[in-house]
Amino acid sequence: MRRILTTAIALALAGAGSAALAQTAAAVPATAPAAVTTQLPRDVRPTNYDIEVEPHADRLAFDGKVRINVDVLAPTRSITLNAADLEFGAVRLERANGKALAPKTSVDAAAQTATFSFDQTLPAGSYLLTIEYKGKIGTQANGLFALDYPTEAGKQRALYTQFENSDARRFIPSWDEPAHKATFRLAVTAPSAQMVVSNMPVASTRGLGDGRTLTLFKPSPKMSTYLLFLSVGDFDRATLEDSGVEIGVIAQKGKVEQARFALEASRDVLREFNDYFGVAYPLPKLDNIAAPGRSQFFSAMENWGAIFTFESSLLLDPATSNVSDQQRVFTTAAHEIAHQWFGNLVTMAWWDDLWLNEGFATWMEGRTTRKLHPEWDADSVDAAFTSRGAMGQDAFATTHPVVQHVATVEQASQAFDGITYGKGAAVISMLEDYVGEDAWRNGVRSYIGKHAYGNAVTDDLWAEIEQAAPGKQFAAVAHDFTLQPGVPLIRASSACVDGSTRVQLEQGEYTVDRPDKTPLRWRVPVNVRGGVDGKAVRVLVDGKASVTLPGCSAPALVNAGQKGYFRTLYAPAQFKALAAGFARLPVVDQMGLMLDTGALAAVGLQPESDSLDLAMQVPASAAPELWQMVAGSLGGLDDLFKGDAKRQAAIRAFAIKRLAPKFAQLGWDNRAGDSAATRQLRSSLISTLGELGDAAVLAEARRRFDAFLADPASLSPDLRRTVLGMVARNADAATWERLHALARQEKSSMLRDQYYGLLARAKDKSLAQRALDMALTDEPGATNGAAMISAVSWEHPDLAFDFAVAHREQVDGLVDSTSRARFYPGLGSSARELSMVAKINAFADAHIAPTSRRDAERVVNGIQTRIKLRQQRLPQVDAWLKQKGV
Ligand SMILES: [Zn+2]
């Protein structure tokens, strides 16, 4: 699954001054889970499911019948499996050549199980369990669900499934746990005019003579329940053949050409992965299905052979899509296709090891994007940001180890967080660098080969890498970074001894909210380089280490290449020397130095002036990626002074003055030869200048918006979201109504979703209130409501939080059930007042199960820490600004 982690870069930048320091997107278990387990009894195992379903899209219900081949391993009088929101009809159990038994069915709604009890003991052996049942079709992305969308021909409805982590049980009574792999044969009765899609190709179809068709799919390979997929709708499909596989994209009728880029990307990625994993993609086809609407929590899902992706991460409309959209489509496809091996072919045994799926797919998506699209120039950004984004969460008390214990369905859902994805990917990146690309890949290949169609735990992977890279203490290093939480800090100092540079390294711990914490111990692989082009020396820091570099003229740079998962604190003299030679460092190391300095200054380990001075000395000719950071840094300054209008005005003028020359150099419009990074910087600068209140930029955005109203084609795809976003932020009632009219008349589902999102962005409180009221109506569509409330919360946390709590019953209907414990506290996360802490705590006490409160705890801790750090930082930042004449 691809989580919506919009904040990776924002988080990494947060250390550079933003008050958003603690605005993490993630859930974090802080307390030990209660000793409960949802794992089913292990004495009965399914081997195959034959499923027949008929959805009734009009009345949001379906009829189902499933025949499950089960092995009873030990004599028992009952069989328990998972079921949620299902209504049971006839149930019977047959043994080969035996008579059918009719059990008594009892349902435990809270445990999401059903138990079939028999009045005699069942001997061990193979049985066929047949269950007739009815289920519900939801309106949020879990279980079997419906999405309505506008088309030129009027409103349409299509059906999809989303089962990860534990919602297959809403579709079939099943052993809905990743370790219970089985084969699936699906038969679907649906309107003859509609397309029916599942994991496997169609085996046969039969018209029923009444406008319905029965479609039977070929049997799936042995797989986990959460990977099963079904979709029914008015679709078009485009395909190509490559590597012996039929690769397809499926979209609503008339839109499939917009999936052409994704189709070709899938082909390129599949070739790459067939090679990388050393095992060919095992299914005959691989579809990617585009769905209108959105989820608050994910953008795509890796169902085996039938990837599900929301339209905004799959379709490209040439009139409105830009290079960032292309990048999102490509990386999303690469992520989901990586799962076809890492997750689908080899699956974690239980959710404790979810990171194996998600950390790996996240790392693989970055690696593949850099390799197949070098023109996007993502190397530096990835290396510097992947690790720092995760550190933004990992340095708080509310973090958790990458491998963590998961006890409940809700905890499994909360495990899809920035640590599992971001830290998982960053640690893999470091470990691959430590053992070398070839050894890493050989280990991965043998892990996949050994566990294909089975389940594995983290140590199974480590065992294979250890074998591929002997003599490196690999497993020990890997354990240090995956079994314990937190961020190592490497303190570095150096001296010139006999014409050589002697670098001393000492390991501590970087923490944001626990300055007195006793550091944990990690064995940390560290690359140290002398000067700009010296050769990096690798050392494994186990507590302390020292490195000798030739010569004394160049300052030593720690974490050269930025693949290490740690922050670096230099002794003052060494920092000064590095800062003096800053312009000559490789971009990736410039970024790493800026990110670490900002984060260390934010917690008082380095003077604020160190960080601010670096941002001031970035020359106009520097890489666009660096200027993105300067803009972020200045935006953070502005944020720090929010609430002090007079002081803020002076700071804004200072920030605008710093950014204006760079923006003047780029201008508003694309120039031939602009790189992807330059184009992205242009929109960032426009947005930042707009947020800083730059009158000229705001006026020009307004002018372009008015031109757009007259002629939509006048606004280029590169500027579309930037300009519309700025206009929406600063909207008055009349402008807001213009946007509202655009939303209502829009016939493209993708653009319509964007417009409703824009309506929730207004700074004006009364307009924000109107967006909240609208979110509860049918107008924006069932999947836009929660996103609108969430968007309002960034500017108006109290307004949004209070509103959602006051309308809890309605809001619950807009958020899928296992994500509510995350959604409500999240609305308070940008708060600046301690009063929000009390509100979230009261809400959690009343409405969130004690085992699911980690998100609430994380948000509360984030707000408290942000307020405290702000008080510590303000005087230093203010003094620096005054020194600059501000
Ligand atoms: Zn994923």
Short mmCIF file of N, CA, C and O and ligand atoms in Angstrom, two decimals, residues 1-3 164 300-302 332 335-336 339 342 354 357-362 365 416 421, ligand 1:
data_model
loop_
_atom_site.label_atom_id
_atom_site.label_comp_id
_atom_site.label_asym_id
_atom_site.label_seq_id
_atom_site.Cartn_x
_atom_site.Cartn_y
_atom_site.Cartn_z
N MET A 1 0.85 -1.18 0.00
CA MET A 1 0.00 0.00 0.00
C MET A 1 0.89 1.24 0.00
O MET A 1 1.95 1.23 0.61
N ARG A 2 0.47 2.23 -0.73
CA ARG A 2 1.25 3.46 -0.68
C ARG A 2 0.52 4.45 0.20
O ARG A 2 -0.58 4.89 -0.10
N ARG A 3 1.15 4.77 1.32
CA ARG A 3 0.55 5.69 2.26
C ARG A 3 0.66 7.10 1.72
O ARG A 3 1.55 7.41 0.95
N GLU A 164 -6.41 -4.60 2.67
CA GLU A 164 -5.32 -4.49 3.64
C GLU A 164 -5.68 -3.39 4.63
O GLU A 164 -6.14 -2.33 4.20
N ALA A 300 -2.62 3.94 -3.17
CA ALA A 300 -2.61 2.77 -4.05
C ALA A 300 -2.40 1.51 -3.23
O ALA A 300 -1.86 1.56 -2.12
N MET A 301 -2.82 0.37 -3.82
CA MET A 301 -2.75 -0.91 -3.11
C MET A 301 -2.32 -2.00 -4.07
O MET A 301 -2.82 -2.09 -5.19
N GLU A 302 -1.43 -2.87 -3.58
CA GLU A 302 -0.70 -3.80 -4.46
C GLU A 302 -1.40 -5.13 -4.74
O GLU A 302 -0.71 -6.11 -5.04
N THR A 332 4.56 5.69 -7.63
CA THR A 332 3.47 4.88 -7.07
C THR A 332 3.45 3.51 -7.75
O THR A 332 3.35 2.48 -7.08
N HIS A 335 6.36 1.45 -6.58
CA HIS A 335 6.12 0.95 -5.22
C HIS A 335 5.23 -0.29 -5.25
O HIS A 335 5.57 -1.33 -4.68
N GLU A 336 4.11 -0.18 -5.94
CA GLU A 336 3.15 -1.28 -5.93
C GLU A 336 3.68 -2.50 -6.68
O GLU A 336 3.40 -3.63 -6.33
N HIS A 339 5.96 -4.53 -4.55
CA HIS A 339 5.21 -5.41 -3.64
C HIS A 339 4.82 -6.73 -4.29
O HIS A 339 4.52 -7.70 -3.60
N PHE A 342 7.91 -8.40 -3.06
CA PHE A 342 8.14 -8.14 -1.64
C PHE A 342 6.81 -7.82 -0.97
O PHE A 342 6.41 -6.67 -0.91
N LEU A 354 5.48 -5.67 9.22
CA LEU A 354 4.92 -4.91 8.09
C LEU A 354 6.00 -4.10 7.38
O LEU A 354 5.97 -3.92 6.16
N ASN A 357 7.47 -5.28 4.12
CA ASN A 357 6.74 -4.89 2.91
C ASN A 357 6.99 -3.44 2.54
O ASN A 357 7.38 -3.11 1.43
N GLU A 358 6.69 -2.57 3.50
CA GLU A 358 6.58 -1.15 3.18
C GLU A 358 7.92 -0.43 3.12
O GLU A 358 8.13 0.44 2.28
N GLY A 359 8.82 -0.77 4.02
CA GLY A 359 10.15 -0.16 3.96
C GLY A 359 10.83 -0.54 2.66
O GLY A 359 11.43 0.29 1.97
N PHE A 360 10.71 -1.82 2.32
CA PHE A 360 11.37 -2.28 1.11
C PHE A 360 10.77 -1.64 -0.14
O PHE A 360 11.49 -1.17 -1.02
N ALA A 361 9.43 -1.61 -0.23
CA ALA A 361 8.78 -1.03 -1.42
C ALA A 361 9.11 0.46 -1.53
O ALA A 361 9.28 0.99 -2.63
N THR A 362 9.20 1.14 -0.40
CA THR A 362 9.51 2.57 -0.42
C THR A 362 10.95 2.79 -0.89
O THR A 362 11.24 3.68 -1.69
N GLU A 365 11.06 1.99 -4.65
CA GLU A 365 10.43 3.00 -5.52
C GLU A 365 11.43 4.12 -5.78
O GLU A 365 11.54 4.61 -6.91
N PHE A 416 0.87 1.45 9.66
CA PHE A 416 1.20 2.03 8.36
C PHE A 416 1.60 3.49 8.58
O PHE A 416 0.82 4.40 8.37
N TYR A 421 7.42 3.07 6.89
CA TYR A 421 7.76 3.40 5.50
C TYR A 421 9.10 4.12 5.40
O TYR A 421 10.03 3.66 4.77
ZN ZN B 1 3.23 -0.31 0.10
#
